[in-house]
mmCIF file of C-alpha atoms and ligand atoms in Angstrom:
data_model
loop_
_atom_site.group_PDB
_atom_site.id
_atom_site.type_symbol
_atom_site.label_atom_id
_atom_site.label_comp_id
_atom_site.label_asym_id
_atom_site.label_seq_id
_atom_site.Cartn_x
_atom_site.Cartn_y
_atom_site.Cartn_z
ATOM 1 C CA MET V 98 -41.710 303.981 307.843
ATOM 2 C CA ALA V 99 -43.971 302.497 305.107
ATOM 3 C CA GLY V 100 -47.684 303.144 305.089
ATOM 4 C CA ASP V 101 -50.322 300.691 304.672
ATOM 5 C CA GLY V 102 -49.768 299.370 301.368
ATOM 6 C CA GLU V 103 -46.022 300.452 301.110
ATOM 7 C CA VAL V 104 -43.264 298.272 301.721
ATOM 8 C CA GLU V 105 -39.843 299.001 302.780
ATOM 9 C CA ALA V 106 -38.101 297.656 299.935
ATOM 10 C CA PRO V 107 -40.268 296.121 297.064
ATOM 11 C CA LYS V 108 -39.380 293.202 295.420
ATOM 12 C CA GLY V 109 -38.914 293.244 291.546
ATOM 13 C CA LEU V 110 -41.593 293.545 288.954
ATOM 14 C CA VAL V 111 -43.574 290.511 287.958
ATOM 15 C CA CYS V 112 -46.806 290.110 285.384
ATOM 16 C CA VAL V 113 -49.765 287.972 286.128
ATOM 17 C CA THR V 114 -51.908 287.474 283.200
ATOM 18 C CA GLY V 115 -55.442 287.033 283.230
ATOM 19 C CA ALA V 116 -55.325 288.779 286.766
ATOM 20 C CA GLY V 117 -59.037 289.548 287.452
ATOM 21 C CA GLY V 118 -59.726 285.824 287.593
ATOM 22 C CA TYR V 119 -60.429 283.685 290.403
ATOM 23 C CA VAL V 120 -57.012 281.952 290.858
ATOM 24 C CA ALA V 121 -54.908 284.825 289.353
ATOM 25 C CA SER V 122 -56.600 287.621 291.893
ATOM 26 C CA TYR V 123 -55.855 285.674 294.763
ATOM 27 C CA LEU V 124 -52.221 285.306 293.403
ATOM 28 C CA VAL V 125 -52.009 289.001 292.628
ATOM 29 C CA LYS V 126 -53.079 289.473 296.389
ATOM 30 C CA SER V 127 -50.514 287.185 297.542
ATOM 31 C CA LEU V 128 -47.626 288.477 295.468
ATOM 32 C CA LEU V 129 -48.624 292.349 296.901
ATOM 33 C CA GLU V 130 -48.578 291.087 300.413
ATOM 34 C CA ALA V 131 -45.197 289.482 299.502
ATOM 35 C CA GLY V 132 -43.830 292.978 298.425
ATOM 36 C CA TYR V 133 -43.845 292.577 294.889
ATOM 37 C CA ARG V 134 -44.846 295.173 292.041
ATOM 38 C CA VAL V 135 -47.303 293.437 290.183
ATOM 39 C CA ARG V 136 -48.557 294.201 286.344
ATOM 40 C CA GLY V 137 -51.841 292.430 285.926
ATOM 41 C CA THR V 138 -53.178 291.794 282.381
ATOM 42 C CA VAL V 139 -57.025 292.001 281.661
ATOM 43 C CA ARG V 140 -58.851 292.035 278.647
ATOM 44 C CA ASN V 141 -60.405 295.245 279.607
ATOM 45 C CA PRO V 142 -58.758 297.279 281.865
ATOM 46 C CA ASP V 143 -61.374 300.238 281.793
ATOM 47 C CA SER V 144 -64.131 297.739 283.045
ATOM 48 C CA GLU V 145 -65.160 298.722 286.555
ATOM 49 C CA PRO V 146 -66.570 295.214 287.351
ATOM 50 C CA LYS V 147 -63.742 293.287 286.119
ATOM 51 C CA THR V 148 -60.855 295.160 287.770
ATOM 52 C CA ARG V 149 -62.279 297.092 290.807
ATOM 53 C CA HIS V 150 -61.643 294.026 293.112
ATOM 54 C CA LEU V 151 -57.937 294.150 292.073
ATOM 55 C CA ARG V 152 -57.624 297.945 292.381
ATOM 56 C CA GLU V 153 -59.039 297.539 296.059
ATOM 57 C CA LEU V 154 -56.308 294.925 297.225
ATOM 58 C CA PRO V 155 -54.085 296.160 299.970
ATOM 59 C CA GLY V 156 -50.897 297.605 298.114
ATOM 60 C CA ALA V 157 -52.529 297.757 294.881
ATOM 61 C CA LYS V 158 -52.514 301.726 294.885
ATOM 62 C CA GLU V 159 -48.850 301.931 295.252
ATOM 63 C CA ARG V 160 -47.713 298.562 293.480
ATOM 64 C CA LEU V 161 -50.464 297.272 290.888
ATOM 65 C CA GLU V 162 -50.766 298.221 287.398
ATOM 66 C CA LEU V 163 -53.273 296.804 285.015
ATOM 67 C CA VAL V 164 -52.717 296.434 281.332
ATOM 68 C CA SER V 165 -54.689 295.296 278.483
ATOM 69 C CA ALA V 166 -53.792 291.926 276.707
ATOM 70 C CA ASP V 167 -55.840 288.997 274.961
ATOM 71 C CA LEU V 168 -54.611 285.408 274.506
ATOM 72 C CA LEU V 169 -55.634 285.562 270.877
ATOM 73 C CA SER V 170 -53.788 288.440 269.434
ATOM 74 C CA GLU V 171 -50.098 287.764 268.554
ATOM 75 C CA GLY V 172 -47.754 290.321 270.281
ATOM 76 C CA SER V 173 -50.495 291.239 272.631
ATOM 77 C CA PHE V 174 -48.516 290.559 275.629
ATOM 78 C CA ASP V 175 -45.160 292.038 274.458
ATOM 79 C CA ALA V 176 -45.788 295.351 276.300
ATOM 80 C CA ALA V 177 -47.079 293.557 279.490
ATOM 81 C CA VAL V 178 -44.055 291.696 280.087
ATOM 82 C CA GLU V 179 -41.601 294.192 279.143
ATOM 83 C CA GLY V 180 -39.369 294.966 282.133
ATOM 84 C CA CYS V 181 -40.676 292.081 284.401
ATOM 85 C CA ASP V 182 -38.474 289.664 286.125
ATOM 86 C CA GLY V 183 -40.969 286.883 286.222
ATOM 87 C CA VAL V 184 -44.348 285.944 284.480
ATOM 88 C CA PHE V 185 -47.101 283.981 286.030
ATOM 89 C CA HIS V 186 -49.509 282.806 283.270
ATOM 90 C CA THR V 187 -52.640 281.928 284.475
ATOM 91 C CA ALA V 188 -54.957 283.176 281.760
ATOM 92 C CA SER V 189 -56.737 280.075 280.106
ATOM 93 C CA PRO V 190 -60.484 279.592 278.748
ATOM 94 C CA VAL V 191 -62.148 277.787 281.756
ATOM 95 C CA VAL V 192 -65.750 278.381 280.653
ATOM 96 C CA PHE V 193 -67.325 275.220 279.133
ATOM 97 C CA PRO V 194 -67.269 275.508 275.120
ATOM 98 C CA LYS V 195 -70.802 276.158 273.737
ATOM 99 C CA ILE V 196 -70.281 275.460 269.869
ATOM 100 C CA ASP V 197 -66.876 274.697 269.096
ATOM 101 C CA PRO V 198 -64.359 273.255 271.776
ATOM 102 C CA PHE V 199 -61.242 273.626 269.637
ATOM 103 C CA VAL V 200 -62.070 277.068 268.819
ATOM 104 C CA GLU V 201 -63.473 278.337 272.239
ATOM 105 C CA MET V 202 -61.117 276.422 274.360
ATOM 106 C CA VAL V 203 -58.240 274.127 273.075
ATOM 107 C CA GLU V 204 -56.787 276.591 270.511
ATOM 108 C CA PRO V 205 -56.927 279.753 272.703
ATOM 109 C CA ALA V 206 -55.005 277.829 275.677
ATOM 110 C CA ILE V 207 -52.441 276.668 273.360
ATOM 111 C CA LYS V 208 -51.897 279.711 271.156
ATOM 112 C CA GLY V 209 -52.573 282.032 273.971
ATOM 113 C CA THR V 210 -49.758 280.092 276.068
ATOM 114 C CA LEU V 211 -47.260 280.391 273.114
ATOM 115 C CA ASN V 212 -47.917 284.106 272.674
ATOM 116 C CA VAL V 213 -47.254 284.862 276.152
ATOM 117 C CA LEU V 214 -43.980 282.605 276.128
ATOM 118 C CA LYS V 215 -42.709 284.573 272.891
ATOM 119 C CA SER V 216 -43.237 287.708 274.449
ATOM 120 C CA CYS V 217 -41.354 286.563 277.591
ATOM 121 C CA SER V 218 -38.598 285.474 275.460
ATOM 122 C CA LYS V 219 -38.455 289.056 273.592
ATOM 123 C CA ALA V 220 -38.526 290.807 276.966
ATOM 124 C CA ASN V 221 -35.683 288.215 278.724
ATOM 125 C CA VAL V 222 -37.946 287.367 281.254
ATOM 126 C CA LYS V 223 -36.155 285.545 284.224
ATOM 127 C CA ARG V 224 -38.692 282.926 284.896
ATOM 128 C CA VAL V 225 -42.246 281.947 283.680
ATOM 129 C CA VAL V 226 -44.618 280.090 286.063
ATOM 130 C CA LEU V 227 -47.229 278.508 284.242
ATOM 131 C CA THR V 228 -50.543 277.428 285.998
ATOM 132 C CA SER V 229 -51.179 274.059 284.481
ATOM 133 C CA SER V 230 -53.788 271.558 285.834
ATOM 134 C CA SER V 231 -54.355 268.289 287.581
ATOM 135 C CA SER V 232 -56.170 267.763 284.276
ATOM 136 C CA ALA V 233 -52.854 267.819 282.678
ATOM 137 C CA PHE V 234 -51.647 264.737 284.644
ATOM 138 C CA ARG V 235 -54.612 262.403 285.730
ATOM 139 C CA MET V 236 -56.531 261.965 282.725
ATOM 140 C CA ARG V 237 -55.387 258.791 281.347
ATOM 141 C CA PRO V 238 -56.967 255.310 281.068
ATOM 142 C CA ASP V 239 -53.879 253.064 281.973
ATOM 143 C CA TYR V 240 -52.645 254.272 285.662
ATOM 144 C CA SER V 241 -52.076 251.833 288.520
ATOM 145 C CA ALA V 242 -54.333 252.189 291.459
ATOM 146 C CA ASP V 243 -51.517 251.405 293.902
ATOM 147 C CA VAL V 244 -48.817 253.918 292.496
ATOM 148 C CA PRO V 245 -49.582 257.398 293.424
ATOM 149 C CA LEU V 246 -49.762 259.960 290.537
ATOM 150 C CA ASP V 247 -46.808 262.362 290.429
ATOM 151 C CA GLU V 248 -45.346 264.793 287.981
ATOM 152 C CA SER V 249 -44.256 262.121 285.584
ATOM 153 C CA SER V 250 -47.578 261.559 284.766
ATOM 154 C CA TRP V 251 -49.418 263.201 281.759
ATOM 155 C CA SER V 252 -52.938 262.944 280.636
ATOM 156 C CA SER V 253 -53.550 261.216 277.448
ATOM 157 C CA VAL V 254 -54.309 263.316 274.475
ATOM 158 C CA GLN V 255 -56.225 260.604 272.798
ATOM 159 C CA PHE V 256 -58.266 259.689 275.928
ATOM 160 C CA CYS V 257 -59.246 263.442 276.266
ATOM 161 C CA LYS V 258 -60.252 263.614 272.874
ATOM 162 C CA ASP V 259 -62.158 260.122 272.962
ATOM 163 C CA ILE V 260 -64.331 261.191 275.839
ATOM 164 C CA LYS V 261 -64.467 264.676 274.892
ATOM 165 C CA LEU V 262 -62.673 266.291 277.956
ATOM 166 C CA TRP V 263 -61.933 269.754 276.463
ATOM 167 C CA TYR V 264 -60.744 271.263 279.380
ATOM 168 C CA ALA V 265 -58.190 268.679 280.159
ATOM 169 C CA LEU V 266 -57.306 268.441 276.429
ATOM 170 C CA ALA V 267 -56.846 272.099 276.371
ATOM 171 C CA LYS V 268 -54.536 272.220 279.548
ATOM 172 C CA THR V 269 -52.537 269.211 278.550
ATOM 173 C CA MET V 270 -51.762 270.406 274.993
ATOM 174 C CA ALA V 271 -51.090 273.700 276.261
ATOM 175 C CA GLU V 272 -48.414 272.659 279.050
ATOM 176 C CA GLN V 273 -47.038 270.339 276.551
ATOM 177 C CA ALA V 274 -46.645 272.991 274.180
ATOM 178 C CA ALA V 275 -45.133 275.386 276.832
ATOM 179 C CA TRP V 276 -42.230 272.587 277.528
ATOM 180 C CA ASP V 277 -41.883 272.147 273.672
ATOM 181 C CA TYR V 278 -41.021 275.892 273.641
ATOM 182 C CA SER V 279 -38.863 276.122 276.638
ATOM 183 C CA LYS V 280 -36.705 273.211 275.590
ATOM 184 C CA GLU V 281 -36.432 274.885 271.867
ATOM 185 C CA THR V 282 -35.316 278.229 273.077
ATOM 186 C CA GLY V 283 -33.971 277.813 276.629
ATOM 187 C CA LEU V 284 -36.665 280.189 278.319
ATOM 188 C CA ASN V 285 -36.746 279.182 282.244
ATOM 189 C CA LEU V 286 -40.258 277.722 282.753
ATOM 190 C CA VAL V 287 -41.696 275.951 285.683
ATOM 191 C CA SER V 288 -45.265 274.560 285.766
ATOM 192 C CA VAL V 289 -47.854 274.495 288.515
ATOM 193 C CA LEU V 290 -50.639 271.625 288.669
ATOM 194 C CA PRO V 291 -53.168 272.414 291.338
ATOM 195 C CA THR V 292 -55.887 269.945 291.832
ATOM 196 C CA TYR V 293 -59.361 271.119 292.323
ATOM 197 C CA ILE V 294 -59.065 274.674 293.945
ATOM 198 C CA ILE V 295 -61.209 275.902 297.083
ATOM 199 C CA GLY V 296 -61.104 278.992 298.813
ATOM 200 C CA SER V 297 -61.985 282.757 299.425
ATOM 201 C CA ILE V 298 -63.563 284.456 295.930
ATOM 202 C CA ILE V 299 -62.022 287.704 295.483
ATOM 203 C CA PRO V 300 -63.897 288.597 291.914
ATOM 204 C CA PRO V 301 -67.580 289.853 291.861
ATOM 205 C CA GLU V 302 -68.426 287.474 289.430
ATOM 206 C CA LEU V 303 -68.533 283.553 290.005
ATOM 207 C CA SER V 304 -65.937 281.627 287.675
ATOM 208 C CA ALA V 305 -66.988 278.152 286.069
ATOM 209 C CA THR V 306 -65.676 276.465 289.313
ATOM 210 C CA SER V 307 -66.956 278.816 291.727
ATOM 211 C CA THR V 308 -70.560 278.176 290.080
ATOM 212 C CA ASP V 309 -69.988 274.371 290.358
ATOM 213 C CA VAL V 310 -68.885 274.650 293.920
ATOM 214 C CA LEU V 311 -71.845 276.768 294.740
ATOM 215 C CA GLY V 312 -74.165 273.898 293.543
ATOM 216 C CA LEU V 313 -72.479 271.827 296.410
ATOM 217 C CA PHE V 314 -74.364 274.039 299.022
ATOM 218 C CA THR V 315 -77.496 274.493 296.802
ATOM 219 C CA GLY V 316 -78.395 271.025 296.294
ATOM 220 C CA LYS V 317 -76.806 270.551 292.844
ATOM 221 C CA ALA V 318 -74.119 267.984 292.292
ATOM 222 C CA GLY V 319 -73.467 268.864 288.752
ATOM 223 C CA ASN V 320 -70.091 268.174 287.625
ATOM 224 C CA PHE V 321 -69.113 266.623 290.781
ATOM 225 C CA ALA V 322 -71.089 263.578 290.236
ATOM 226 C CA LYS V 323 -68.907 263.155 287.021
ATOM 227 C CA PHE V 324 -65.627 263.941 288.485
ATOM 228 C CA GLY V 325 -65.617 260.960 290.718
ATOM 229 C CA ARG V 326 -62.231 260.925 292.732
ATOM 230 C CA MET V 327 -60.775 264.380 292.809
ATOM 231 C CA GLY V 328 -57.820 266.262 294.394
ATOM 232 C CA TYR V 329 -58.709 269.500 296.410
ATOM 233 C CA VAL V 330 -56.429 272.202 297.557
ATOM 234 C CA HIS V 331 -56.871 275.676 299.622
ATOM 235 C CA ILE V 332 -56.490 278.473 297.234
ATOM 236 C CA ASP V 333 -53.793 279.922 299.599
ATOM 237 C CA ASP V 334 -51.637 276.938 299.022
ATOM 238 C CA VAL V 335 -51.908 277.183 295.266
ATOM 239 C CA ALA V 336 -50.590 280.951 295.647
ATOM 240 C CA THR V 337 -47.598 279.741 297.818
ATOM 241 C CA ALA V 338 -46.769 276.934 295.402
ATOM 242 C CA HIS V 339 -46.585 279.692 292.260
ATOM 243 C CA ILE V 340 -44.566 281.849 294.561
ATOM 244 C CA LEU V 341 -42.139 279.091 295.547
ATOM 245 C CA ALA V 342 -41.853 277.822 291.940
ATOM 246 C CA TYR V 343 -40.855 281.314 291.045
ATOM 247 C CA GLU V 344 -38.534 282.341 293.864
ATOM 248 C CA LYS V 345 -36.810 279.248 294.461
ATOM 249 C CA PRO V 346 -33.736 279.130 292.327
ATOM 250 C CA GLU V 347 -33.746 275.319 292.395
ATOM 251 C CA ALA V 348 -37.360 274.782 291.105
ATOM 252 C CA GLU V 349 -37.547 273.066 287.750
ATOM 253 C CA GLY V 350 -40.262 271.018 285.924
ATOM 254 C CA ARG V 351 -43.516 270.583 287.079
ATOM 255 C CA TYR V 352 -44.983 270.843 290.542
ATOM 256 C CA ILE V 353 -48.236 269.260 291.451
ATOM 257 C CA VAL V 354 -50.011 271.114 294.269
ATOM 258 C CA SER V 355 -52.926 268.969 296.064
ATOM 259 C CA GLY V 356 -54.133 269.033 299.960
ATOM 260 C CA ILE V 357 -56.394 265.965 299.909
ATOM 261 C CA THR V 358 -57.626 263.299 297.743
ATOM 262 C CA LEU V 359 -61.345 262.276 298.212
ATOM 263 C CA ASP V 360 -64.016 260.243 296.503
ATOM 264 C CA ASN V 361 -66.921 262.444 295.624
ATOM 265 C CA ASP V 362 -69.330 260.567 297.845
ATOM 266 C CA GLU V 363 -66.855 261.301 300.936
ATOM 267 C CA MET V 364 -66.386 264.725 300.082
ATOM 268 C CA ALA V 365 -70.494 265.462 299.927
ATOM 269 C CA GLU V 366 -70.859 263.410 303.467
ATOM 270 C CA MET V 367 -68.147 265.659 304.879
ATOM 271 C CA LEU V 368 -69.710 268.739 303.369
ATOM 272 C CA ALA V 369 -73.131 267.662 304.712
ATOM 273 C CA LYS V 370 -71.741 267.178 308.206
ATOM 274 C CA ARG V 371 -70.025 270.338 308.394
ATOM 275 C CA TYR V 372 -72.796 272.479 306.879
ATOM 276 C CA PRO V 373 -76.164 271.063 308.181
ATOM 277 C CA THR V 374 -78.026 273.958 307.366
ATOM 278 C CA LEU V 375 -77.142 274.150 303.708
ATOM 279 C CA ASP V 376 -78.440 272.029 300.902
ATOM 280 C CA VAL V 377 -75.395 269.567 300.364
ATOM 281 C CA PRO V 378 -76.495 267.177 297.861
ATOM 282 C CA LYS V 379 -76.172 263.374 298.015
ATOM 283 C CA ILE V 380 -73.442 262.289 295.571
ATOM 284 C CA GLU V 381 -72.871 258.557 294.677
ATOM 285 C CA LYS V 382 -69.542 256.999 294.514
ATOM 286 C CA GLY V 383 -68.111 255.388 291.321
ATOM 287 C CA ALA V 384 -68.687 257.973 288.851
ATOM 288 C CA GLY V 385 -65.650 259.472 287.067
ATOM 289 C CA MET V 386 -61.894 258.273 287.483
ATOM 290 C CA PRO V 387 -61.346 255.239 289.421
ATOM 291 C CA TYR V 388 -59.018 255.199 292.624
ATOM 292 C CA TYR V 389 -56.023 257.056 292.485
ATOM 293 C CA ASN V 390 -53.675 258.941 294.881
ATOM 294 C CA ILE V 391 -51.405 261.997 294.262
ATOM 295 C CA ASN V 392 -47.769 262.150 295.307
ATOM 296 C CA VAL V 393 -46.870 265.764 296.313
ATOM 297 C CA SER V 394 -43.232 265.182 297.590
ATOM 298 C CA LYS V 395 -41.776 267.144 294.900
ATOM 299 C CA LEU V 396 -43.529 270.446 295.994
ATOM 300 C CA ALA V 397 -42.721 269.540 299.799
ATOM 301 C CA LYS V 398 -39.050 269.441 298.921
ATOM 302 C CA LEU V 399 -39.536 273.119 297.595
ATOM 303 C CA GLY V 400 -41.097 274.115 300.735
ATOM 304 C CA LEU V 401 -44.732 273.490 300.986
ATOM 305 C CA GLU V 402 -44.694 270.709 303.436
ATOM 306 C CA LYS V 403 -48.217 271.387 305.249
ATOM 307 C CA TYR V 404 -51.219 272.229 303.509
ATOM 308 C CA LYS V 405 -53.991 273.985 305.022
ATOM 309 C CA PRO V 406 -56.991 271.880 305.825
ATOM 310 C CA ILE V 407 -59.771 271.555 303.298
ATOM 311 C CA GLU V 408 -62.371 272.333 305.894
ATOM 312 C CA GLU V 409 -60.953 275.777 306.246
ATOM 313 C CA ALA V 410 -60.968 276.460 302.366
ATOM 314 C CA PHE V 411 -64.800 275.336 302.374
ATOM 315 C CA ASP V 412 -65.263 277.579 305.239
ATOM 316 C CA ASP V 413 -63.667 280.675 303.204
ATOM 317 C CA VAL V 414 -65.855 279.720 300.095
ATOM 318 C CA VAL V 415 -69.230 279.594 302.104
ATOM 319 C CA GLU V 416 -68.183 282.676 303.601
ATOM 320 C CA SER V 417 -67.462 284.461 300.170
ATOM 321 C CA TYR V 418 -70.994 283.027 298.965
ATOM 322 C CA LYS V 419 -72.799 284.420 301.934
ATOM 323 C CA GLN V 420 -70.932 287.758 301.601
ATOM 324 C CA LYS V 421 -72.062 287.851 297.956
ATOM 325 C CA GLY V 422 -75.554 287.061 299.052
ATOM 326 C CA MET V 423 -75.820 283.815 297.170
ATOM 327 C CA LEU V 424 -76.217 281.488 300.427
HETATM 328 N N1 LIG K 252 -60.191 276.775 289.642
HETATM 329 C C1 LIG K 252 -59.569 275.648 289.764
HETATM 330 O O1 LIG K 252 -59.966 274.772 290.470
HETATM 331 C C2 LIG K 252 -58.241 275.317 288.818
HETATM 332 C C3 LIG K 252 -57.626 274.190 289.227
HETATM 333 C C4 LIG K 252 -56.375 274.065 288.280
HETATM 334 C C5 LIG K 252 -56.021 275.019 287.426
HETATM 335 N N2 LIG K 252 -56.849 276.097 287.232
HETATM 336 C C6 LIG K 252 -56.293 277.263 286.313
HETATM 337 O O2 LIG K 252 -56.192 278.308 286.846
HETATM 338 C C7 LIG K 252 -56.239 279.309 285.906
HETATM 339 C C8 LIG K 252 -57.167 280.348 286.152
HETATM 340 O O3 LIG K 252 -58.632 279.630 286.411
HETATM 341 P P1 LIG K 252 -59.828 280.228 287.314
HETATM 342 O O4 LIG K 252 -60.367 278.974 287.853
HETATM 343 O O5 LIG K 252 -59.267 281.418 288.092
HETATM 344 O O6 LIG K 252 -60.871 280.663 286.194
HETATM 345 P P2 LIG K 252 -61.432 282.401 285.700
HETATM 346 O O7 LIG K 252 -61.550 282.768 286.901
HETATM 347 O O8 LIG K 252 -62.116 281.848 284.667
HETATM 348 O O9 LIG K 252 -60.099 282.646 285.081
HETATM 349 C C9 LIG K 252 -59.548 282.579 283.808
HETATM 350 C C10 LIG K 252 -58.894 283.913 283.362
HETATM 351 O O10 LIG K 252 -58.531 283.613 282.080
HETATM 352 C C11 LIG K 252 -58.729 284.789 281.296
HETATM 353 N N3 LIG K 252 -59.071 284.522 279.874
HETATM 354 C C12 LIG K 252 -59.607 283.717 279.344
HETATM 355 N N4 LIG K 252 -59.658 283.495 277.950
HETATM 356 C C13 LIG K 252 -58.931 284.791 277.816
HETATM 357 C C14 LIG K 252 -58.388 285.595 276.614
HETATM 358 N N5 LIG K 252 -58.927 285.239 275.404
HETATM 359 N N6 LIG K 252 -57.602 286.580 276.414
HETATM 360 C C15 LIG K 252 -57.017 286.912 277.900
HETATM 361 N N7 LIG K 252 -57.557 286.133 278.923
HETATM 362 C C16 LIG K 252 -58.320 285.247 278.823
HETATM 363 C C17 LIG K 252 -59.901 285.327 281.877
HETATM 364 O O11 LIG K 252 -60.243 286.648 281.751
HETATM 365 P P3 LIG K 252 -61.538 287.457 281.741
HETATM 366 O O12 LIG K 252 -61.643 287.803 283.128
HETATM 367 O O13 LIG K 252 -61.451 288.697 280.819
HETATM 368 O O14 LIG K 252 -62.790 286.333 281.330
HETATM 369 C C18 LIG K 252 -59.543 284.965 283.415
HETATM 370 O O15 LIG K 252 -59.097 286.228 284.172
HETATM 371 C C19 LIG K 252 -56.517 278.668 284.511
HETATM 372 O O16 LIG K 252 -55.386 278.454 283.815
HETATM 373 C C20 LIG K 252 -56.942 277.231 285.052
HETATM 374 O O17 LIG K 252 -57.007 276.271 284.086
HETATM 375 C C21 LIG K 252 -57.951 276.271 287.914
#
């Protein structure tokens, strides 16, 4: 009989890059729950605040190992992916650049992705699942409001440069570089493109997006005023999408994962009604990208047909802020 964190027959070994982050730590939790042995990369495995939340996950004692790797150092991921069947590459700079967006955000995303993929080739990894973003498919000036965006859509590099969308530029160019590399080398790659991810926060510190979301309950519209219309998705569905993309032999190409698409004023109204005691800011319609919808039928065919309600995701994130004493 297996104990608490033990499983009768553990699945294979997989690596998660940037394991300590908001999305990655939830993915590590889900992979451990699914029975995998997980090797997570962090920049500093000896840092207690960066790793304790991972070491405390159910099953971590028995099946989680943390190793050091940095996106910017070539060969850094060789040891991390050695012996792994699969790799989930989530690490990417998400913090808004302070001085030079190319040096701080765009280059690390591209070079880091290629570093990871080269290490995966050397180690004969069977499949790499890349965490891309809706920023890699929806930032373009030329779409039609009548045709929902799907996986065939790519953000325009020129448009991102023109209006200084550095994060979108970094994610788009990193995903393009990954696909070029996969085509050249035959490395088995699948990418997952989540929209704005909402849900429980496992790390002690807030990520850039968790900081923005906190503003929605403390009177600050922040980036949400600029975003305009946006897709939102429960973090649990994002983890499920990654695992399906890895486990399903027929998975190929890109997969958008998105629960609902809302205008920013609709989203703020929904939150104000649901959380009347919190300071939800009023957000005006019209800023950001014009009207669009998102087609998620490709991922539905892979197995994610029913998404968790976004209200539940907001309830979970509010609960996390309360537990952290932030609300
Ligand atoms: N949050 C969203 O709504 C959302 C939506 C779509 C896609 N994504 C994607 O999901 C992934 C994770 O984002 P997140 O929101 O979870 O942000 P996050 O918490 O800031 O996670 C980013 C991770 O990348 C790591 N990282 C950054 N620079 C690195 C470097 N030079 N070397 C090694 N690791 C480095 C960070 O490590 P440290 O902990 O050491 O800083 C951190 O673990 C990203 O690829 C992001 O583009 C996020």
